[in-house]
mmCIF file of C-alpha atoms and ligand atoms in Angstrom:
data_model
loop_
_atom_site.group_PDB
_atom_site.id
_atom_site.type_symbol
_atom_site.label_atom_id
_atom_site.label_comp_id
_atom_site.label_asym_id
_atom_site.label_seq_id
_atom_site.Cartn_x
_atom_site.Cartn_y
_atom_site.Cartn_z
ATOM 1 C CA MET A 132 -74.519 -61.059 -49.679
ATOM 2 C CA GLY A 133 -74.953 -57.362 -48.969
ATOM 3 C CA LYS A 134 -72.079 -57.378 -46.453
ATOM 4 C CA GLN A 135 -69.871 -59.316 -48.837
ATOM 5 C CA ALA A 136 -70.558 -56.728 -51.540
ATOM 6 C CA LEU A 137 -69.516 -53.936 -49.186
ATOM 7 C CA GLU A 138 -66.349 -55.823 -48.319
ATOM 8 C CA ILE A 139 -65.228 -55.756 -51.920
ATOM 9 C CA ASN A 140 -66.344 -52.140 -52.460
ATOM 10 C CA ALA A 141 -69.359 -53.045 -54.621
ATOM 11 C CA ASP A 142 -72.627 -51.206 -54.499
ATOM 12 C CA THR A 143 -74.643 -53.844 -56.312
ATOM 13 C CA PHE A 144 -74.483 -57.597 -56.920
ATOM 14 C CA GLN A 145 -76.073 -60.370 -58.856
ATOM 15 C CA PHE A 146 -77.502 -63.408 -57.178
ATOM 16 C CA PHE A 147 -79.114 -66.619 -58.284
ATOM 17 C CA THR A 148 -82.692 -66.981 -57.175
ATOM 18 C CA ARG A 149 -82.133 -70.667 -56.690
ATOM 19 C CA ASN A 150 -79.529 -73.294 -57.554
ATOM 20 C CA PRO A 151 -78.250 -72.224 -60.988
ATOM 21 C CA ARG A 152 -78.425 -75.813 -62.229
ATOM 22 C CA GLY A 153 -82.024 -76.335 -61.203
ATOM 23 C CA GLY A 154 -84.454 -76.807 -58.511
ATOM 24 C CA LYS A 155 -85.960 -75.512 -55.391
ATOM 25 C CA ALA A 156 -85.359 -72.142 -53.784
ATOM 26 C CA LYS A 157 -84.674 -71.585 -50.103
ATOM 27 C CA ASP A 158 -87.469 -70.126 -48.007
ATOM 28 C CA ILE A 159 -87.273 -66.395 -47.508
ATOM 29 C CA ASP A 160 -86.516 -65.146 -44.025
ATOM 30 C CA PRO A 161 -88.321 -61.809 -43.645
ATOM 31 C CA GLU A 162 -85.935 -60.702 -40.892
ATOM 32 C CA ASP A 163 -82.968 -61.299 -43.129
ATOM 33 C CA VAL A 164 -84.651 -59.332 -45.945
ATOM 34 C CA LYS A 165 -85.302 -56.488 -43.576
ATOM 35 C CA ARG A 166 -81.657 -56.341 -42.452
ATOM 36 C CA PHE A 167 -80.539 -56.376 -46.086
ATOM 37 C CA LEU A 168 -82.912 -53.634 -47.186
ATOM 38 C CA GLU A 169 -81.605 -51.407 -44.331
ATOM 39 C CA LEU A 170 -78.038 -52.106 -45.310
ATOM 40 C CA ALA A 171 -78.733 -51.432 -48.986
ATOM 41 C CA GLU A 172 -80.467 -48.199 -48.145
ATOM 42 C CA LYS A 173 -77.760 -47.021 -45.755
ATOM 43 C CA ASN A 174 -75.067 -47.734 -48.321
ATOM 44 C CA SER A 175 -76.995 -46.368 -51.329
ATOM 45 C CA PHE A 176 -76.912 -49.635 -53.262
ATOM 46 C CA ALA A 177 -77.712 -49.476 -56.930
ATOM 47 C CA LYS A 178 -80.319 -51.821 -58.493
ATOM 48 C CA LEU A 179 -79.648 -55.497 -57.815
ATOM 49 C CA VAL A 180 -79.732 -58.122 -60.511
ATOM 50 C CA ALA A 181 -81.234 -61.524 -59.861
ATOM 51 C CA HIS A 182 -80.305 -64.268 -62.271
ATOM 52 C CA ALA A 183 -82.703 -67.076 -63.186
ATOM 53 C CA PRO A 184 -81.318 -70.640 -63.142
ATOM 54 C CA TYR A 185 -79.487 -71.739 -66.300
ATOM 55 C CA THR A 186 -81.804 -74.694 -66.606
ATOM 56 C CA LEU A 187 -84.726 -72.375 -67.186
ATOM 57 C CA ASN A 188 -85.535 -72.779 -70.850
ATOM 58 C CA PRO A 189 -88.927 -71.277 -71.841
ATOM 59 C CA CYS A 190 -88.467 -72.444 -75.509
ATOM 60 C CA SER A 191 -87.516 -76.005 -74.869
ATOM 61 C CA GLY A 192 -89.101 -78.623 -77.075
ATOM 62 C CA THR A 193 -90.096 -80.546 -73.926
ATOM 63 C CA GLU A 194 -93.239 -79.579 -72.108
ATOM 64 C CA LYS A 195 -91.786 -80.532 -68.723
ATOM 65 C CA VAL A 196 -88.857 -78.158 -69.189
ATOM 66 C CA ARG A 197 -91.150 -75.349 -70.303
ATOM 67 C CA ASN A 198 -93.339 -75.970 -67.282
ATOM 68 C CA PHE A 199 -90.342 -75.685 -64.988
ATOM 69 C CA ALA A 200 -89.536 -72.355 -66.586
ATOM 70 C CA PHE A 201 -93.031 -71.156 -65.823
ATOM 71 C CA THR A 202 -93.232 -72.407 -62.222
ATOM 72 C CA ALA A 203 -89.683 -71.215 -61.359
ATOM 73 C CA MET A 204 -90.164 -67.750 -62.906
ATOM 74 C CA GLU A 205 -93.590 -67.270 -61.317
ATOM 75 C CA ASP A 206 -92.153 -68.229 -57.914
ATOM 76 C CA ASP A 207 -89.146 -65.986 -58.497
ATOM 77 C CA MET A 208 -91.388 -63.015 -59.353
ATOM 78 C CA ARG A 209 -93.301 -63.486 -56.092
ATOM 79 C CA ARG A 210 -90.027 -63.672 -54.153
ATOM 80 C CA MET A 211 -88.509 -60.647 -55.908
ATOM 81 C CA GLU A 212 -91.307 -58.525 -54.427
ATOM 82 C CA TYR A 213 -89.575 -58.892 -51.034
ATOM 83 C CA ILE A 214 -86.925 -56.527 -52.488
ATOM 84 C CA PRO A 215 -89.087 -54.368 -54.695
ATOM 85 C CA GLY A 216 -87.954 -52.462 -57.738
ATOM 86 C CA ASN A 217 -84.995 -54.596 -58.786
ATOM 87 C CA TYR A 218 -84.083 -56.544 -61.888
ATOM 88 C CA TYR A 219 -84.495 -60.208 -62.821
ATOM 89 C CA ASN A 220 -82.253 -61.372 -65.689
ATOM 90 C CA PHE A 221 -82.819 -64.559 -67.666
ATOM 91 C CA HIS A 222 -81.365 -66.310 -70.705
ATOM 92 C CA PRO A 223 -84.128 -66.273 -73.336
ATOM 93 C CA GLY A 224 -83.437 -69.931 -74.024
ATOM 94 C CA SER A 225 -82.482 -72.442 -76.748
ATOM 95 C CA HIS A 226 -85.068 -73.452 -79.312
ATOM 96 C CA VAL A 227 -83.313 -76.860 -79.724
ATOM 97 C CA GLY A 228 -84.203 -77.331 -83.386
ATOM 98 C CA GLN A 229 -87.704 -75.862 -83.359
ATOM 99 C CA GLY A 230 -86.488 -72.745 -85.148
ATOM 100 C CA THR A 231 -85.911 -69.193 -84.031
ATOM 101 C CA GLU A 232 -89.486 -68.087 -84.754
ATOM 102 C CA LYS A 233 -91.071 -70.863 -82.689
ATOM 103 C CA GLY A 234 -88.547 -70.114 -79.897
ATOM 104 C CA ILE A 235 -89.405 -66.449 -79.807
ATOM 105 C CA GLU A 236 -93.111 -67.280 -79.744
ATOM 106 C CA LEU A 237 -92.652 -69.614 -76.741
ATOM 107 C CA ILE A 238 -90.517 -67.087 -74.824
ATOM 108 C CA ALA A 239 -93.090 -64.323 -75.407
ATOM 109 C CA ASP A 240 -95.898 -66.702 -74.322
ATOM 110 C CA LEU A 241 -94.177 -67.438 -71.046
ATOM 111 C CA LEU A 242 -93.580 -63.732 -70.381
ATOM 112 C CA ASN A 243 -97.203 -62.961 -71.164
ATOM 113 C CA ARG A 244 -98.272 -65.537 -68.533
ATOM 114 C CA ILE A 245 -95.753 -64.223 -65.968
ATOM 115 C CA ILE A 246 -95.830 -60.429 -66.180
ATOM 116 C CA THR A 247 -98.477 -58.592 -64.172
ATOM 117 C CA PRO A 248 -99.159 -54.796 -64.404
ATOM 118 C CA ASP A 249 -98.492 -54.253 -60.674
ATOM 119 C CA GLN A 250 -95.156 -56.083 -60.354
ATOM 120 C CA SER A 251 -92.279 -53.870 -59.379
ATOM 121 C CA THR A 252 -89.564 -56.084 -60.869
ATOM 122 C CA ILE A 253 -88.208 -55.433 -64.374
ATOM 123 C CA ILE A 254 -87.468 -58.694 -66.181
ATOM 124 C CA LEU A 255 -84.373 -58.518 -68.344
ATOM 125 C CA LEU A 256 -83.546 -60.577 -71.442
ATOM 126 C CA GLU A 257 -79.824 -61.237 -71.621
ATOM 127 C CA THR A 258 -77.990 -60.725 -74.836
ATOM 128 C CA MET A 259 -76.531 -64.122 -75.693
ATOM 129 C CA SER A 260 -73.519 -65.370 -77.696
ATOM 130 C CA GLY A 261 -75.696 -67.290 -80.106
ATOM 131 C CA LYS A 262 -74.042 -70.681 -79.327
ATOM 132 C CA GLY A 263 -76.059 -73.695 -80.393
ATOM 133 C CA SER A 264 -79.706 -72.805 -80.883
ATOM 134 C CA GLU A 265 -79.646 -69.944 -78.369
ATOM 135 C CA ILE A 266 -82.094 -67.134 -78.874
ATOM 136 C CA GLY A 267 -80.877 -63.594 -78.144
ATOM 137 C CA GLY A 268 -77.608 -63.521 -80.079
ATOM 138 C CA ARG A 269 -79.125 -60.992 -82.373
ATOM 139 C CA PHE A 270 -80.694 -57.701 -81.208
ATOM 140 C CA GLU A 271 -83.584 -58.334 -83.604
ATOM 141 C CA GLU A 272 -84.550 -61.483 -81.762
ATOM 142 C CA LEU A 273 -84.808 -59.593 -78.463
ATOM 143 C CA ARG A 274 -86.823 -56.868 -80.196
ATOM 144 C CA GLU A 275 -89.254 -59.469 -81.524
ATOM 145 C CA ILE A 276 -89.734 -60.886 -78.072
ATOM 146 C CA ILE A 277 -90.401 -57.472 -76.588
ATOM 147 C CA ASP A 278 -92.852 -56.669 -79.408
ATOM 148 C CA ARG A 279 -94.893 -59.773 -78.602
ATOM 149 C CA VAL A 280 -95.126 -59.082 -74.910
ATOM 150 C CA GLU A 281 -98.218 -57.155 -73.852
ATOM 151 C CA ILE A 282 -96.931 -55.482 -70.662
ATOM 152 C CA SER A 283 -93.598 -54.626 -72.211
ATOM 153 C CA ASP A 284 -92.800 -51.799 -69.825
ATOM 154 C CA LYS A 285 -91.844 -54.515 -67.301
ATOM 155 C CA LEU A 286 -89.366 -55.983 -69.789
ATOM 156 C CA GLY A 287 -85.852 -54.807 -70.687
ATOM 157 C CA VAL A 288 -82.411 -56.032 -71.749
ATOM 158 C CA CYS A 289 -79.181 -56.804 -69.933
ATOM 159 C CA MET A 290 -76.127 -56.542 -72.180
ATOM 160 C CA ASP A 291 -73.272 -58.994 -71.534
ATOM 161 C CA THR A 292 -69.978 -57.766 -73.019
ATOM 162 C CA CYS A 293 -68.615 -61.328 -73.515
ATOM 163 C CA HIS A 294 -71.813 -62.476 -75.117
ATOM 164 C CA VAL A 295 -72.303 -59.569 -77.541
ATOM 165 C CA SER A 296 -68.712 -59.841 -78.709
ATOM 166 C CA ASP A 297 -69.006 -63.636 -79.109
ATOM 167 C CA ALA A 298 -72.222 -63.002 -80.997
ATOM 168 C CA GLY A 299 -70.281 -60.902 -83.562
ATOM 169 C CA TYR A 300 -70.914 -57.331 -82.430
ATOM 170 C CA ASP A 301 -67.608 -55.445 -82.645
ATOM 171 C CA ILE A 302 -67.447 -53.661 -79.345
ATOM 172 C CA ILE A 303 -63.603 -53.719 -79.542
ATOM 173 C CA ASN A 304 -63.325 -51.404 -82.580
ATOM 174 C CA ASP A 305 -66.768 -49.948 -82.891
ATOM 175 C CA LEU A 306 -68.594 -49.654 -79.556
ATOM 176 C CA ASP A 307 -70.424 -46.578 -80.852
ATOM 177 C CA GLY A 308 -71.657 -48.471 -83.877
ATOM 178 C CA VAL A 309 -72.884 -51.385 -81.778
ATOM 179 C CA LEU A 310 -74.745 -49.089 -79.387
ATOM 180 C CA ASP A 311 -76.260 -47.216 -82.285
ATOM 181 C CA GLU A 312 -77.449 -50.551 -83.699
ATOM 182 C CA PHE A 313 -78.835 -51.495 -80.288
ATOM 183 C CA ASP A 314 -80.681 -48.155 -80.143
ATOM 184 C CA ARG A 315 -82.028 -48.583 -83.670
ATOM 185 C CA VAL A 316 -83.227 -52.176 -83.206
ATOM 186 C CA ILE A 317 -84.256 -52.285 -79.495
ATOM 187 C CA GLY A 318 -83.922 -48.762 -78.092
ATOM 188 C CA LEU A 319 -81.308 -47.794 -75.493
ATOM 189 C CA GLU A 320 -84.067 -46.959 -73.013
ATOM 190 C CA LYS A 321 -84.646 -50.682 -72.775
ATOM 191 C CA LEU A 322 -81.105 -51.343 -71.550
ATOM 192 C CA TYR A 323 -81.146 -51.639 -67.761
ATOM 193 C CA ALA A 324 -77.944 -53.452 -66.793
ATOM 194 C CA LEU A 325 -74.536 -54.610 -68.007
ATOM 195 C CA HIS A 326 -72.619 -57.853 -67.416
ATOM 196 C CA ILE A 327 -68.929 -56.893 -67.565
ATOM 197 C CA ASN A 328 -66.863 -59.857 -68.710
ATOM 198 C CA ASP A 329 -63.867 -60.357 -70.900
ATOM 199 C CA SER A 330 -64.063 -63.189 -73.433
ATOM 200 C CA LEU A 331 -61.739 -66.147 -73.890
ATOM 201 C CA ASN A 332 -62.653 -66.173 -77.574
ATOM 202 C CA PRO A 333 -62.510 -63.703 -80.509
ATOM 203 C CA ALA A 334 -65.498 -61.771 -81.707
ATOM 204 C CA GLY A 335 -68.082 -63.827 -83.498
ATOM 205 C CA SER A 336 -66.948 -67.137 -82.043
ATOM 206 C CA HIS A 337 -70.351 -67.994 -80.515
ATOM 207 C CA LYS A 338 -68.658 -69.622 -77.568
ATOM 208 C CA ASP A 339 -69.633 -67.874 -74.303
ATOM 209 C CA ARG A 340 -66.544 -68.445 -72.183
ATOM 210 C CA HIS A 341 -65.880 -65.598 -69.783
ATOM 211 C CA ALA A 342 -62.372 -64.370 -69.021
ATOM 212 C CA ARG A 343 -61.041 -62.115 -66.238
ATOM 213 C CA ILE A 344 -61.032 -58.440 -67.056
ATOM 214 C CA GLY A 345 -58.056 -57.627 -69.248
ATOM 215 C CA GLU A 346 -57.183 -61.309 -69.743
ATOM 216 C CA GLY A 347 -59.317 -62.006 -72.788
ATOM 217 C CA HIS A 348 -59.977 -60.871 -76.356
ATOM 218 C CA LEU A 349 -61.801 -57.732 -75.289
ATOM 219 C CA GLY A 350 -58.968 -56.398 -73.159
ATOM 220 C CA MET A 351 -58.867 -53.687 -70.574
ATOM 221 C CA GLU A 352 -59.339 -50.849 -73.051
ATOM 222 C CA THR A 353 -62.638 -52.161 -74.398
ATOM 223 C CA ILE A 354 -64.012 -52.804 -70.954
ATOM 224 C CA VAL A 355 -63.025 -49.311 -69.817
ATOM 225 C CA ASN A 356 -64.669 -47.867 -72.904
ATOM 226 C CA VAL A 357 -67.858 -49.688 -71.993
ATOM 227 C CA ILE A 358 -68.035 -48.544 -68.366
ATOM 228 C CA ASN A 359 -67.254 -44.949 -69.401
ATOM 229 C CA HIS A 360 -69.487 -44.725 -72.438
ATOM 230 C CA PRO A 361 -71.853 -41.752 -72.015
ATOM 231 C CA LYS A 362 -74.799 -43.823 -73.236
ATOM 232 C CA LEU A 363 -74.115 -46.514 -70.619
ATOM 233 C CA LYS A 364 -73.401 -44.329 -67.618
ATOM 234 C CA GLY A 365 -75.350 -45.095 -64.509
ATOM 235 C CA LEU A 366 -76.231 -48.673 -65.456
ATOM 236 C CA PRO A 367 -75.494 -51.325 -62.850
ATOM 237 C CA CYS A 368 -72.356 -53.276 -63.834
ATOM 238 C CA ILE A 369 -72.113 -56.913 -62.782
ATOM 239 C CA LEU A 370 -68.895 -58.900 -63.000
ATOM 240 C CA GLU A 371 -69.301 -62.552 -64.044
ATOM 241 C CA THR A 372 -65.585 -63.279 -64.439
ATOM 242 C CA PRO A 373 -63.975 -66.512 -63.228
ATOM 243 C CA ASN A 374 -62.884 -65.234 -59.846
ATOM 244 C CA GLU A 375 -63.144 -65.786 -56.140
ATOM 245 C CA LEU A 376 -64.092 -62.862 -53.866
ATOM 246 C CA ASP A 377 -60.535 -61.435 -53.752
ATOM 247 C CA GLY A 378 -60.370 -61.461 -57.553
ATOM 248 C CA TYR A 379 -63.596 -59.493 -57.730
ATOM 249 C CA ALA A 380 -62.241 -57.039 -55.190
ATOM 250 C CA ARG A 381 -59.238 -56.445 -57.435
ATOM 251 C CA GLU A 382 -61.322 -56.057 -60.562
ATOM 252 C CA ILE A 383 -63.641 -53.609 -58.878
ATOM 253 C CA GLU A 384 -60.700 -51.558 -57.638
ATOM 254 C CA MET A 385 -59.126 -51.559 -61.097
ATOM 255 C CA LEU A 386 -62.375 -50.576 -62.808
ATOM 256 C CA ARG A 387 -63.217 -47.913 -60.277
ATOM 257 C CA SER A 388 -59.806 -46.324 -60.830
ATOM 258 C CA GLU A 389 -60.491 -46.219 -64.607
ATOM 259 C CA TYR A 390 -63.975 -44.896 -64.176
ATOM 260 C CA THR A 391 -64.468 -41.233 -65.002
ATOM 261 C CA ALA A 392 -67.549 -40.001 -63.148
HETATM 262 FE FE1 LIG B 1598 -76.329 -65.058 -67.754
HETATM 263 FE FE1 LIG B 1599 -74.061 -62.700 -68.407
HETATM 264 ZN ZN1 LIG B 1600 -72.070 -66.159 -70.298
#
């Protein structure tokens, strides 16, 4: 994946730790890891972002699903140490009718069982669109999770532009205001990474359907404002737009040309 990233002029990438729809992870090949670390070093890669499987739901009403969340995340944390010091992003989960408070409690419980003081990985809660019973559509919910986690210096947030807009935060007309609110509620020092996506739906739609950059309701201008915002400078930006590799190459080229260093 490192070589592919270089081919499209990226200096970071996001990868799934295992099949996004579930299951077992491939065994790690230490030689492969070594080659990657050398390549990343040589090409000054930024922090990488691992993404937990979508089926991981720490606040499910079903014990079996919660147990999978624990086993998968514990295994992922062990595997992440092969590439020390990077980020591991996950969807906080859906409380499926148990209520937001119960959901937050279950998510914090899981994190308290997972996080160890000596891990080098920072775990990131993704800002969500708030569809269905999703937790994380409001900054306050993420704050509450962080507050309940004991070793909270290993915990941060990844902001997804499609999700925050779908959740009702007006990054189109008032990016400054949204970032001020983020800072007030969570603290910008907790923001470690960005998911750069346009949205197929208008702000507040609670839908979570990503669009290609410039082809959705956010539009090119909003995305360019995000990547150039002084408070967001230096954060790894991950594209999760509906594209193949050539499409990502074009988006990276376009965004790099709009980026003012
Ligand atoms: Fe995600
Ligand atoms: Fe995302
Ligand atoms: Zn999404």
